[in-house]
Coordinates of C-alpha atoms in Angstrom, one line a residue:
Chain G
M16 CA -95.0 61.3 7.0
E17 CA -94.9 61.8 3.0
N18 CA -91.5 60.5 2.5
P19 CA -91.5 57.1 1.0
L20 CA -88.0 56.6 2.5
V21 CA -89.4 56.9 6.0
D22 CA -91.5 54.9 8.3
I23 CA -92.3 55.6 11.8
L24 CA -93.4 52.3 13.7
Y25 CA -95.2 52.0 17.1
T26 CA -94.1 48.5 18.2
Q27 CA -95.6 46.6 21.2
N28 CA -93.7 43.3 22.0
W29 CA -96.3 40.9 22.5
D30 CA -93.8 38.4 23.9
S31 CA -90.1 37.7 23.8
S32 CA -90.5 36.5 20.4
T33 CA -93.5 38.7 19.0
K34 CA -93.6 42.2 17.7
F35 CA -96.9 44.0 16.5
S36 CA -96.2 47.1 14.7
I37 CA -98.5 50.0 13.7
K38 CA -97.1 52.6 11.0
V39 CA -97.7 56.1 12.7
T40 CA -98.7 58.9 10.2
K41 CA -98.1 61.4 13.1
P42 CA -97.0 61.3 16.9
L43 CA -99.2 63.6 18.4
H44 CA -98.3 64.1 22.5
S45 CA -96.2 62.3 24.7
E46 CA -95.5 63.0 28.6
V47 CA -94.6 61.5 31.3
T48 CA -96.8 61.6 34.4
P49 CA -96.1 60.7 38.3
Y50 CA -98.0 57.6 37.3
Q51 CA -96.7 56.6 33.8
R52 CA -95.9 57.6 30.4
I53 CA -98.7 58.8 27.8
D54 CA -98.7 58.8 24.0
F55 CA -101.4 59.5 21.5
F56 CA -100.4 58.6 17.9
D57 CA -102.3 58.9 14.7
S58 CA -102.6 56.2 12.0
E59 CA -104.1 54.9 8.7
T60 CA -105.7 51.9 9.9
Y61 CA -106.7 52.6 13.5
G62 CA -107.3 56.2 13.4
R63 CA -106.1 57.8 16.5
F64 CA -104.8 55.5 19.5
F65 CA -103.2 56.1 22.9
T66 CA -100.5 53.8 25.0
L67 CA -100.0 53.7 28.8
D68 CA -96.3 53.0 29.3
G69 CA -96.2 51.9 25.8
L70 CA -98.8 49.5 26.2
M71 CA -102.0 49.9 23.7
M72 CA -105.0 51.0 25.2
V73 CA -107.9 52.6 23.1
T74 CA -107.7 52.6 18.8
Q75 CA -110.6 54.2 17.2
K76 CA -111.0 51.4 15.2
D77 CA -111.7 48.7 17.6
E78 CA -112.6 50.3 21.0
F79 CA -116.1 49.4 20.5
A80 CA -115.4 45.9 21.0
Y81 CA -113.8 46.3 24.4
H82 CA -116.6 49.2 25.8
D83 CA -119.6 46.7 24.2
M84 CA -118.4 43.7 26.2
I85 CA -117.5 45.1 29.7
T86 CA -120.7 47.1 29.9
H87 CA -123.9 45.2 28.0
V88 CA -123.2 41.8 29.7
P89 CA -123.6 43.1 33.0
M90 CA -126.5 45.5 31.9
A91 CA -128.5 42.2 30.1
T92 CA -127.7 40.1 33.2
N93 CA -129.3 42.8 35.7
P94 CA -131.2 45.6 33.8
D95 CA -132.2 46.9 37.2
I96 CA -128.7 48.1 37.9
K97 CA -128.7 52.0 39.0
R98 CA -125.7 52.6 40.6
V99 CA -122.2 52.3 38.8
L100 CA -118.5 52.4 39.7
I101 CA -116.0 52.4 37.0
I102 CA -112.5 51.9 38.3
G103 CA -109.6 53.0 35.8
G104 CA -111.4 53.8 32.3
G105 CA -109.8 57.4 32.1
D106 CA -110.5 57.1 28.3
G107 CA -114.4 57.3 29.0
G108 CA -115.4 54.5 26.4
T109 CA -116.6 52.5 29.5
S110 CA -118.9 55.5 31.0
R111 CA -120.2 56.2 27.2
E112 CA -121.4 53.0 27.0
I113 CA -123.0 52.9 30.5
C114 CA -124.5 56.3 30.0
R115 CA -126.2 55.3 27.3
Y116 CA -128.6 53.6 29.7
K117 CA -131.2 56.7 30.6
H118 CA -132.4 54.8 33.8
I119 CA -128.8 54.6 35.3
E120 CA -128.7 56.9 38.3
S121 CA -125.0 57.6 38.9
V122 CA -121.7 56.7 37.6
D123 CA -118.6 57.1 39.7
L124 CA -115.4 56.8 37.7
V125 CA -112.0 56.5 39.7
E126 CA -108.9 57.0 37.7
I127 CA -105.6 57.4 39.2
D128 CA -104.3 59.6 36.8
E129 CA -106.3 62.8 35.9
R130 CA -103.8 63.6 32.8
V131 CA -105.4 60.6 30.8
M132 CA -108.8 61.5 30.9
Q133 CA -107.7 65.4 30.4
L134 CA -105.7 64.0 27.4
C135 CA -108.5 61.9 26.1
Q136 CA -110.8 64.6 26.3
E137 CA -108.6 66.8 24.2
Y138 CA -107.6 63.9 21.5
L139 CA -110.3 61.3 21.6
P140 CA -113.6 62.8 21.5
Q141 CA -115.1 59.2 20.1
T142 CA -114.5 58.1 23.8
A143 CA -114.1 61.0 26.1
G144 CA -116.1 63.5 24.4
H145 CA -119.5 63.1 26.5
I146 CA -117.7 63.6 30.2
A147 CA -118.0 67.1 30.1
K148 CA -121.7 67.2 29.5
E149 CA -122.9 64.0 31.5
P150 CA -124.5 65.3 34.9
R151 CA -124.7 61.7 36.2
L152 CA -120.9 61.2 35.7
H153 CA -118.7 61.5 39.0
L154 CA -115.1 61.9 38.8
H155 CA -112.7 60.7 41.4
F156 CA -108.8 61.0 40.7
E157 CA -107.5 58.7 43.1
D158 CA -106.4 55.2 43.7
G159 CA -109.2 52.6 42.9
L160 CA -108.3 50.3 46.0
N161 CA -108.4 53.6 48.4
Y162 CA -111.4 54.5 46.9
V163 CA -113.5 51.5 47.5
K164 CA -112.1 51.1 51.0
N165 CA -113.6 54.1 52.1
K166 CA -116.9 53.5 50.6
P167 CA -120.0 52.3 52.8
D168 CA -121.3 48.9 52.2
A169 CA -123.6 48.3 49.3
S170 CA -123.0 51.4 47.5
F171 CA -123.2 49.9 43.7
D172 CA -125.0 47.5 41.8
L173 CA -122.4 47.2 39.3
I174 CA -118.5 47.6 39.3
L175 CA -116.3 47.6 35.8
V176 CA -112.7 47.3 36.6
D177 CA -111.5 48.8 33.2
S178 CA -107.8 48.6 34.0
T179 CA -104.4 48.0 32.5
D180 CA -102.3 44.7 32.8
P181 CA -101.2 44.0 36.8
I182 CA -98.0 45.8 36.5
G183 CA -97.3 49.5 37.5
S184 CA -100.2 51.6 38.5
G185 CA -102.5 48.8 37.5
E186 CA -101.6 46.3 40.1
G187 CA -103.4 47.0 43.1
L188 CA -106.6 46.4 41.0
F189 CA -105.5 42.5 40.9
T190 CA -105.4 41.6 44.5
T191 CA -107.4 39.9 46.9
E192 CA -108.1 42.6 49.1
F193 CA -109.3 44.7 46.1
Y194 CA -111.7 42.1 45.2
R195 CA -112.9 41.8 49.2
Q196 CA -113.5 45.4 49.0
C197 CA -115.4 45.3 45.6
F198 CA -117.6 42.5 47.2
R199 CA -118.4 44.6 50.4
V200 CA -119.4 47.9 48.5
L201 CA -121.7 45.8 46.2
S202 CA -125.3 45.4 46.9
D203 CA -127.0 41.9 47.2
D204 CA -127.5 42.2 43.3
G205 CA -124.3 43.0 42.6
I206 CA -122.0 42.2 39.8
L207 CA -118.2 42.7 39.2
I208 CA -116.8 43.0 35.6
N209 CA -113.1 43.0 35.2
Q210 CA -110.0 43.0 32.9
H211 CA -109.2 39.3 32.8
E212 CA -106.2 39.4 30.5
S213 CA -105.4 36.8 27.7
P214 CA -105.3 33.2 27.2
Y215 CA -102.3 33.2 24.8
Y216 CA -99.1 34.7 25.6
Q217 CA -97.2 33.3 28.8
F218 CA -97.3 36.5 30.6
H219 CA -101.3 36.8 30.3
V220 CA -101.8 33.6 30.9
K221 CA -100.0 33.7 34.3
E222 CA -101.8 37.0 35.3
M223 CA -105.3 35.8 34.0
R224 CA -105.0 32.4 36.2
K225 CA -104.0 34.4 39.4
A226 CA -106.6 37.3 39.1
H227 CA -109.0 34.0 38.4
R228 CA -108.0 32.2 41.5
K229 CA -108.4 35.3 43.9
I230 CA -111.9 36.1 42.5
K231 CA -113.1 33.0 43.1
D232 CA -111.9 32.7 46.7
V233 CA -114.4 36.1 46.9
F234 CA -117.4 35.6 44.7
P235 CA -120.0 32.6 44.7
I236 CA -120.2 33.1 40.9
V237 CA -117.3 33.8 38.8
R238 CA -117.6 33.2 35.0
V239 CA -115.4 34.0 32.3
Y240 CA -116.3 35.5 28.6
Q241 CA -114.1 36.4 25.4
Y242 CA -114.2 38.7 22.5
N243 CA -111.9 39.8 19.8
I244 CA -109.8 42.9 19.9
A245 CA -107.0 42.6 17.3
T246 CA -104.6 45.5 18.8
Y247 CA -104.1 43.6 22.0
P248 CA -101.6 40.6 22.1
S249 CA -103.0 37.7 20.4
G250 CA -106.6 39.3 19.9
H251 CA -107.7 36.8 22.0
W252 CA -109.2 38.8 25.3
L253 CA -111.4 38.0 28.3
F254 CA -113.4 39.5 31.0
G255 CA -114.4 37.9 34.3
F256 CA -117.9 38.3 35.2
A257 CA -118.3 37.8 39.3
S258 CA -121.5 38.1 41.1
K259 CA -123.4 37.4 44.4
K260 CA -126.3 35.8 42.4
Y261 CA -126.6 36.3 39.0
D262 CA -125.2 33.9 36.5
P263 CA -124.9 35.7 33.1
V264 CA -126.3 32.7 30.8
R265 CA -129.1 31.4 33.5
D266 CA -130.1 35.0 34.5
H267 CA -129.8 36.5 30.9
Q268 CA -132.6 39.0 30.0
V269 CA -133.0 39.2 26.6
E270 CA -136.3 40.8 26.3
R271 CA -135.3 43.7 28.6
W272 CA -132.3 44.1 27.1
E273 CA -133.4 44.5 23.6
A274 CA -136.6 46.9 24.9
F275 CA -133.6 49.4 25.7
G276 CA -133.1 49.8 21.9
L277 CA -129.7 50.3 21.8
K278 CA -127.5 49.8 18.7
T279 CA -124.1 48.1 19.2
M280 CA -121.7 47.2 17.0
Y281 CA -120.1 44.2 18.8
Y282 CA -122.6 43.2 21.4
N283 CA -125.7 41.4 20.5
S284 CA -128.2 38.9 22.5
Q285 CA -126.4 35.7 20.8
I286 CA -123.0 36.8 21.7
H287 CA -123.9 37.7 25.2
E288 CA -124.3 33.9 25.7
G289 CA -122.0 32.8 22.7
A290 CA -118.9 34.5 24.2
F291 CA -119.0 32.1 27.5
A292 CA -118.4 29.3 25.5
L293 CA -114.6 29.0 26.1
P294 CA -112.1 27.0 24.1
T295 CA -111.2 23.9 26.0
F296 CA -107.7 25.3 26.4
V297 CA -108.8 27.9 27.9
N298 CA -111.3 26.2 30.3
E299 CA -108.1 24.0 31.4
M300 CA -106.0 27.2 32.0
L301 CA -108.7 28.6 34.3
A302 CA -109.5 25.4 36.0
G303 CA -105.6 25.0 36.7
T304 CA -105.5 21.7 35.7
D305 CA -102.9 22.1 32.5
P306 CA -99.4 23.6 32.7
N307 CA -98.6 27.1 32.9
T308 CA -98.6 27.8 29.3
L309 CA -100.4 26.7 26.2
P310 CA -98.2 23.6 25.1
I311 CA -96.3 23.9 21.8
F312 CA -97.1 20.5 20.9
P313 CA -100.9 20.1 22.0
H314 CA -101.4 16.8 20.2
K315 CA -98.7 14.5 21.4
D316 CA -100.2 13.1 24.2
Y317 CA -103.4 11.8 22.5
V318 CA -103.2 11.6 18.5
E319 CA -103.2 8.0 17.7
Chain D
M16 CA -78.9 33.0 16.5
E17 CA -76.9 33.3 19.6
N18 CA -75.3 36.9 18.9
P19 CA -77.6 39.3 21.3
L20 CA -77.0 42.1 18.6
V21 CA -79.0 40.1 16.1
D22 CA -82.7 39.5 15.4
I23 CA -83.9 37.3 12.5
L24 CA -87.6 38.6 12.0
Y25 CA -90.1 36.9 9.8
T26 CA -92.7 39.5 9.4
Q27 CA -96.2 39.5 7.8
N28 CA -97.8 42.6 6.5
W29 CA -101.3 42.3 8.2
D30 CA -102.2 45.2 6.1
S31 CA -100.5 48.6 4.9
S32 CA -100.1 49.9 8.4
T33 CA -99.8 46.6 10.4
K34 CA -96.7 44.7 11.0
F35 CA -96.6 41.2 12.9
S36 CA -93.4 40.0 13.2
I37 CA -91.8 36.7 15.0
K38 CA -88.2 36.2 16.1
V39 CA -87.0 33.3 14.0
T40 CA -84.3 31.3 15.7
K41 CA -83.6 29.3 12.7
P42 CA -84.7 29.6 9.2
L43 CA -84.9 26.0 8.4
H44 CA -85.8 25.5 4.5
S45 CA -86.8 28.0 1.7
E46 CA -87.8 26.9 -2.0
V47 CA -90.0 27.9 -4.9
T48 CA -92.1 25.6 -6.4
P49 CA -93.9 25.9 -9.7
Y50 CA -97.1 27.1 -7.6
Q51 CA -95.5 29.3 -4.8
R52 CA -92.3 29.7 -2.4
I53 CA -92.3 27.7 0.6
D54 CA -90.6 28.4 3.8
F55 CA -90.0 26.8 7.1
F56 CA -88.9 28.7 10.4
D57 CA -88.0 27.7 14.0
S58 CA -89.0 30.0 16.9
E59 CA -89.3 30.1 20.5
T60 CA -93.1 30.8 21.1
Y61 CA -94.7 29.1 18.3
G62 CA -92.3 26.1 17.6
R63 CA -91.8 25.3 14.2
F64 CA -93.8 27.1 11.3
F65 CA -94.2 27.5 7.6
T66 CA -95.4 30.1 5.3
L67 CA -96.8 29.7 1.4
D68 CA -95.5 33.0 -0.5
G69 CA -94.4 34.4 3.0
L70 CA -98.1 34.0 4.6
M71 CA -98.4 32.2 7.7
M72 CA -100.0 28.8 7.1
V73 CA -99.2 26.7 10.5
T74 CA -97.5 27.0 13.7
Q75 CA -96.9 24.2 16.1
K76 CA -98.6 26.4 19.1
D77 CA -101.8 27.3 17.6
E78 CA -102.6 25.0 14.3
F79 CA -105.2 23.1 16.7
A80 CA -107.5 26.1 17.0
Y81 CA -107.8 25.9 12.9
H82 CA -107.9 22.1 12.6
D83 CA -110.4 21.5 15.3
M84 CA -112.7 24.1 14.3
I85 CA -112.7 23.2 10.6
T86 CA -113.3 19.5 11.5
H87 CA -115.3 18.7 14.5
V88 CA -118.1 21.2 13.9
P89 CA -119.8 19.5 10.7
M90 CA -118.5 15.9 12.3
A91 CA -120.7 17.0 15.4
T92 CA -123.7 18.1 13.0
N93 CA -123.8 15.1 11.3
P94 CA -121.5 12.3 12.6
D95 CA -122.5 9.8 10.1
I96 CA -120.0 11.6 7.6
K97 CA -118.2 8.6 5.9
R98 CA -116.6 9.8 2.6
V99 CA -114.4 13.3 3.2
L100 CA -112.9 15.4 0.7
I101 CA -110.3 17.9 1.7
I102 CA -109.2 20.3 -1.0
G103 CA -105.8 21.8 -0.1
G104 CA -104.6 21.0 3.6
G105 CA -101.4 20.0 2.2
D106 CA -100.0 20.5 5.9
G107 CA -102.3 17.6 6.9
G108 CA -103.6 19.0 10.0
T109 CA -107.0 18.7 8.8
S110 CA -106.7 15.0 7.8
R111 CA -105.1 14.2 10.9
E112 CA -108.1 15.4 13.0
I113 CA -110.8 14.0 10.6
C114 CA -108.9 10.7 10.8
R115 CA -109.4 10.4 14.4
Y116 CA -112.9 9.1 13.6
K117 CA -112.6 5.7 13.2
H118 CA -116.0 5.3 11.1
I119 CA -114.4 7.4 8.5
E120 CA -114.5 5.1 5.6
S121 CA -112.1 7.5 3.1
V122 CA -110.5 10.8 2.8
D123 CA -109.4 12.4 -0.3
L124 CA -106.9 14.7 -0.2
V125 CA -106.4 17.4 -3.0
E126 CA -103.3 19.3 -2.9
I127 CA -102.3 21.2 -5.9
D128 CA -98.7 21.4 -4.8
E129 CA -97.1 18.0 -3.5
R130 CA -93.7 19.7 -2.3
V131 CA -96.2 21.3 0.6
M132 CA -96.6 17.9 2.0
Q133 CA -93.2 16.4 0.9
L134 CA -91.6 19.2 3.1
C135 CA -94.3 19.0 6.0
Q136 CA -93.6 15.4 6.3
E137 CA -90.2 16.2 6.7
Y138 CA -90.7 19.3 9.1
L139 CA -94.0 19.4 10.5
P140 CA -94.6 15.6 11.9
Q141 CA -97.1 17.2 14.4
T142 CA -99.5 17.8 11.6
A143 CA -98.2 15.4 8.8
G144 CA -96.9 12.6 10.7
H145 CA -100.2 10.4 10.0
I146 CA -99.9 10.7 6.4
A147 CA -97.6 7.7 5.7
K148 CA -99.4 5.6 7.7
E149 CA -103.3 6.2 7.1
P150 CA -104.6 3.6 4.8
R151 CA -108.0 5.6 4.6
L152 CA -106.3 8.6 3.0
H153 CA -105.9 9.2 -0.6
L154 CA -103.9 11.7 -2.0
H155 CA -104.4 13.4 -5.3
F156 CA -101.8 16.3 -6.3
E157 CA -103.9 18.3 -8.9
D158 CA -105.9 21.3 -9.1
G159 CA -109.0 21.5 -6.6
L160 CA -111.4 22.3 -9.1
N161 CA -110.6 20.2 -11.8
Y162 CA -110.7 17.2 -9.0
V163 CA -114.3 18.0 -8.2
K164 CA -115.4 18.5 -11.8
N165 CA -114.4 14.9 -13.0
K166 CA -116.2 13.5 -9.9
P167 CA -119.6 11.7 -9.9
D168 CA -122.4 13.5 -8.3
A169 CA -123.0 12.7 -4.7
S170 CA -119.4 11.3 -4.0
F171 CA -118.8 13.0 -0.7
D172 CA -120.8 13.5 2.7
L173 CA -118.2 16.4 3.6
I174 CA -116.0 19.0 1.4
L175 CA -113.4 20.7 3.9
V176 CA -111.8 23.6 1.8
D177 CA -108.8 24.2 3.5
S178 CA -107.0 26.9 1.5
T179 CA -105.0 29.8 1.4
D180 CA -106.5 33.5 0.7
P181 CA -108.0 33.8 -2.7
I182 CA -104.9 34.9 -4.4
G183 CA -102.7 33.0 -6.3
S184 CA -103.0 29.2 -6.4
G185 CA -106.0 29.4 -4.0
E186 CA -108.0 31.7 -6.2
G187 CA -110.1 29.2 -7.8
L188 CA -111.3 27.9 -4.7
F189 CA -113.3 30.8 -4.0
T190 CA -115.3 30.9 -7.3
T191 CA -119.4 30.2 -7.7
E192 CA -118.4 27.5 -10.5
F193 CA -116.0 25.7 -7.5
Y194 CA -119.1 26.2 -4.8
R195 CA -121.5 24.5 -7.9
Q196 CA -119.3 21.5 -8.4
C197 CA -118.7 20.8 -4.7
F198 CA -122.5 21.1 -4.4
R199 CA -122.9 18.5 -7.1
V200 CA -120.2 15.9 -5.7
L201 CA -122.0 16.1 -2.1
S202 CA -124.6 13.9 -1.1
D203 CA -128.1 15.0 0.1
D204 CA -126.7 15.1 3.6
G205 CA -123.5 17.2 2.4
I206 CA -121.7 19.6 4.0
L207 CA -119.4 21.9 2.7
I208 CA -116.9 24.0 5.2
N209 CA -114.7 26.6 3.8
Q210 CA -111.9 29.1 5.0
H211 CA -113.8 32.2 5.0
E212 CA -111.4 34.8 5.9
S213 CA -111.8 37.8 8.8
P214 CA -114.0 40.7 9.5
Y215 CA -111.0 43.1 10.4
Y216 CA -108.4 44.0 7.8
Q217 CA -109.9 45.7 4.5
F218 CA -108.5 43.1 2.1
H219 CA -109.9 40.2 4.2
V220 CA -113.4 41.9 4.6
K221 CA -113.5 42.3 0.8
E222 CA -112.7 38.6 0.1
M223 CA -115.1 37.3 3.1
R224 CA -118.0 39.2 1.6
K225 CA -117.5 37.9 -2.1
A226 CA -117.2 34.5 -1.0
H227 CA -120.3 34.6 1.0
R228 CA -122.2 35.8 -1.6
K229 CA -121.4 33.4 -4.0
I230 CA -121.7 30.2 -1.5
K231 CA -125.4 31.8 -0.6
D232 CA -126.0 31.8 -4.2
V233 CA -125.6 27.9 -4.2
F234 CA -126.4 26.3 -0.8
P235 CA -129.7 26.5 0.8
I236 CA -128.3 26.8 4.4
V237 CA -125.1 28.9 4.9
R238 CA -123.9 29.9 8.2
V239 CA -120.5 31.5 9.6
Y240 CA -118.7 30.5 12.5
Q241 CA -115.7 32.2 14.3
Y242 CA -112.5 31.2 16.0
N243 CA -109.4 32.7 17.4
I244 CA -105.8 32.2 15.9
A245 CA -103.3 34.6 16.9
T246 CA -100.8 34.1 14.0
Y247 CA -103.4 35.0 11.3
P248 CA -104.2 38.6 10.7
S249 CA -106.2 40.2 13.5
G250 CA -106.3 37.1 15.1
H251 CA -110.2 36.8 14.6
W252 CA -110.8 34.1 11.7
L253 CA -114.1 32.7 9.9
F254 CA -115.2 29.1 8.6
G255 CA -118.2 29.0 6.3
F256 CA -120.6 26.2 6.9
A257 CA -123.0 25.5 4.1
S258 CA -125.1 22.2 3.8
K259 CA -128.0 20.9 1.7
K260 CA -130.0 20.1 4.9
Y261 CA -128.5 20.6 8.4
D262 CA -128.3 23.7 10.4
P263 CA -125.1 23.3 12.7
V264 CA -126.6 24.6 15.7
R265 CA -130.4 23.3 15.0
D266 CA -129.1 20.0 14.4
H267 CA -125.8 19.7 16.5
Q268 CA -125.6 16.3 18.0
V269 CA -123.9 17.0 21.1
E270 CA -124.6 13.4 22.5
R271 CA -123.2 11.6 19.6
W272 CA -120.1 13.7 19.3
E273 CA -119.6 13.3 23.0
A274 CA -119.5 9.5 22.6
F275 CA -116.7 9.6 20.2
G276 CA -114.5 10.1 23.2
L277 CA -112.0 12.5 21.4
K278 CA -109.9 14.9 23.4
T279 CA -109.5 18.5 21.8
M280 CA -107.4 21.4 22.6
Y281 CA -110.0 24.2 21.1
Y282 CA -113.3 22.4 20.0
N283 CA -115.8 21.5 22.8
S284 CA -119.8 21.1 22.4
Q285 CA -120.1 24.7 24.1
I286 CA -118.1 26.4 21.6
H287 CA -119.6 24.4 18.8
E288 CA -122.8 26.5 19.5
G289 CA -121.2 29.8 20.8
A290 CA -119.0 30.1 17.8
F291 CA -122.0 30.6 15.5
A292 CA -122.7 34.0 17.7
L293 CA -121.0 36.5 15.8
P294 CA -120.6 40.3 16.6
T295 CA -123.1 42.7 15.0
F296 CA -120.4 44.3 12.8
V297 CA -119.5 40.9 11.4
N298 CA -123.3 40.0 11.0
E299 CA -123.6 43.4 9.0
M300 CA -121.0 42.9 6.7
L301 CA -121.9 39.4 6.0
A302 CA -125.4 40.6 5.2
G303 CA -123.9 43.6 3.2
T304 CA -125.7 46.2 4.8
D305 CA -122.7 48.2 5.9
P306 CA -119.9 49.8 4.0
N307 CA -116.8 48.0 2.9
T308 CA -114.8 47.9 5.8
L309 CA -115.4 48.4 9.7
P310 CA -115.7 52.2 10.2
I311 CA -112.9 53.9 11.8
F312 CA -115.6 55.9 13.8
P313 CA -118.2 53.3 14.7
H314 CA -119.9 55.7 17.3
K315 CA -120.3 58.7 15.6
D316 CA -124.0 57.7 13.9
Y317 CA -125.8 56.7 17.0
V318 CA -123.8 57.9 20.3
E319 CA -126.3 60.4 22.1

């Protein structure tokens, strides 16, 4: 758009009274699949970005924060992980990061909507460029819950749930049944990382707490860690870390991870541990001792 | 506004292609002082909020994050702090938090624009309600740089620079001369905390790096810590910690701080240390080894 009289805005309503808008330099592609609507846009600040059912998924500017934090935290907790399952993640960013570990033997990626991956291969080589060239990567275009149901026990050392919010096609990935199946197909060393929503706006808080309660019913060790990503609602997002025996802070393998020699833009050995230190209101939301949402007047009870 | 056909939006351009908008339920007050424009609004999600020259300052929903992190980090590093200087902070939130420590002897608050404080006392009792009742609080309505220039050496144990961005009336608070004067009026135990901008959008990155370089020229110990505040651009914000002898992590006084028995919504002893673990790209920006802004294609150099 060179016309100074015209702006094309992509706008996500972060909640009923909050709008986040990006000036679009060029709408690139838009289609409706059996699963969802997919859109690609170009912008100045964020480079290229894509949305599913209108919700922001990946921008070129800040995808590294999400993909670093979903992969390197478990890999630095158990550097012997060899068999990885990615549920969702059709943009390829998560498998790109995991495939940087030369010792990983196989990565199964289960994406319900093949068109997401095809379009990311066409429009987002930054995240999807490795897919066609990576022999360890095995693609499965089916429902994630169905896929894990049909796998034998202890098939994987790591499951990364790289999903949308628990609405539409991502909903089954936030159920107790799904977490139970994940537990079963994980080895005794197994770790599950899942997209754990955000502690700021009411919708995300509600889903965060629901997902957290369900995972705690299934896994003996459950921790939550945070990262910043400005293009997701509030910019303050969480991953869940669930495992059968490893604690991500107690069992943090600093030297072994540093020996991999990976250059990362967000993750490092300090933030690995720092990210598990959550603000008090987040701890209280996760523990379920506070009201459903962050109170508007947090100080009224205790300021003298 | 009860009319479904009408929205009143407060919109801040976070950068040239990013807009953050809040639906306003009621514009409350707007005036232009000799220093700036001041506006107060009501909203559903954020409660009441106010802006200076249009930029977001305080919302009822999330001000606790900023005010917790600017005050409790230094107080838990040196719990013997007794004489505090606040530069800016006319909304009262910082002095509210600092005055929760019973052993603090005096708090000098230097706000250039008396109207900010008067209006916050009228419209934002959540942050300004204590001001009229607090005998240890001494108000000075003048320029912050002038104020410190005229104070004797070693007058304070802690300086909190609770400023706007380095444009307009806040500009003098981001100069080497200001940091030198702060160093002089601090005791040997002295700590300076300053609003350190944000590592995401180009304008803030530039100012963050300029301020950081200047402080490093003046203080022997300089650290940076992060916190989340969704209503500031990108949601990812920083404070600078500068001191003559204390390191906030090495000298963290967990037990002494816990003994104060303060209930906080954001700060806790874990996040005190976790907040100093910064993402790699922030470390690189602060060290000055990266280009001026976060690259759009962070992976192009090192993805295999």
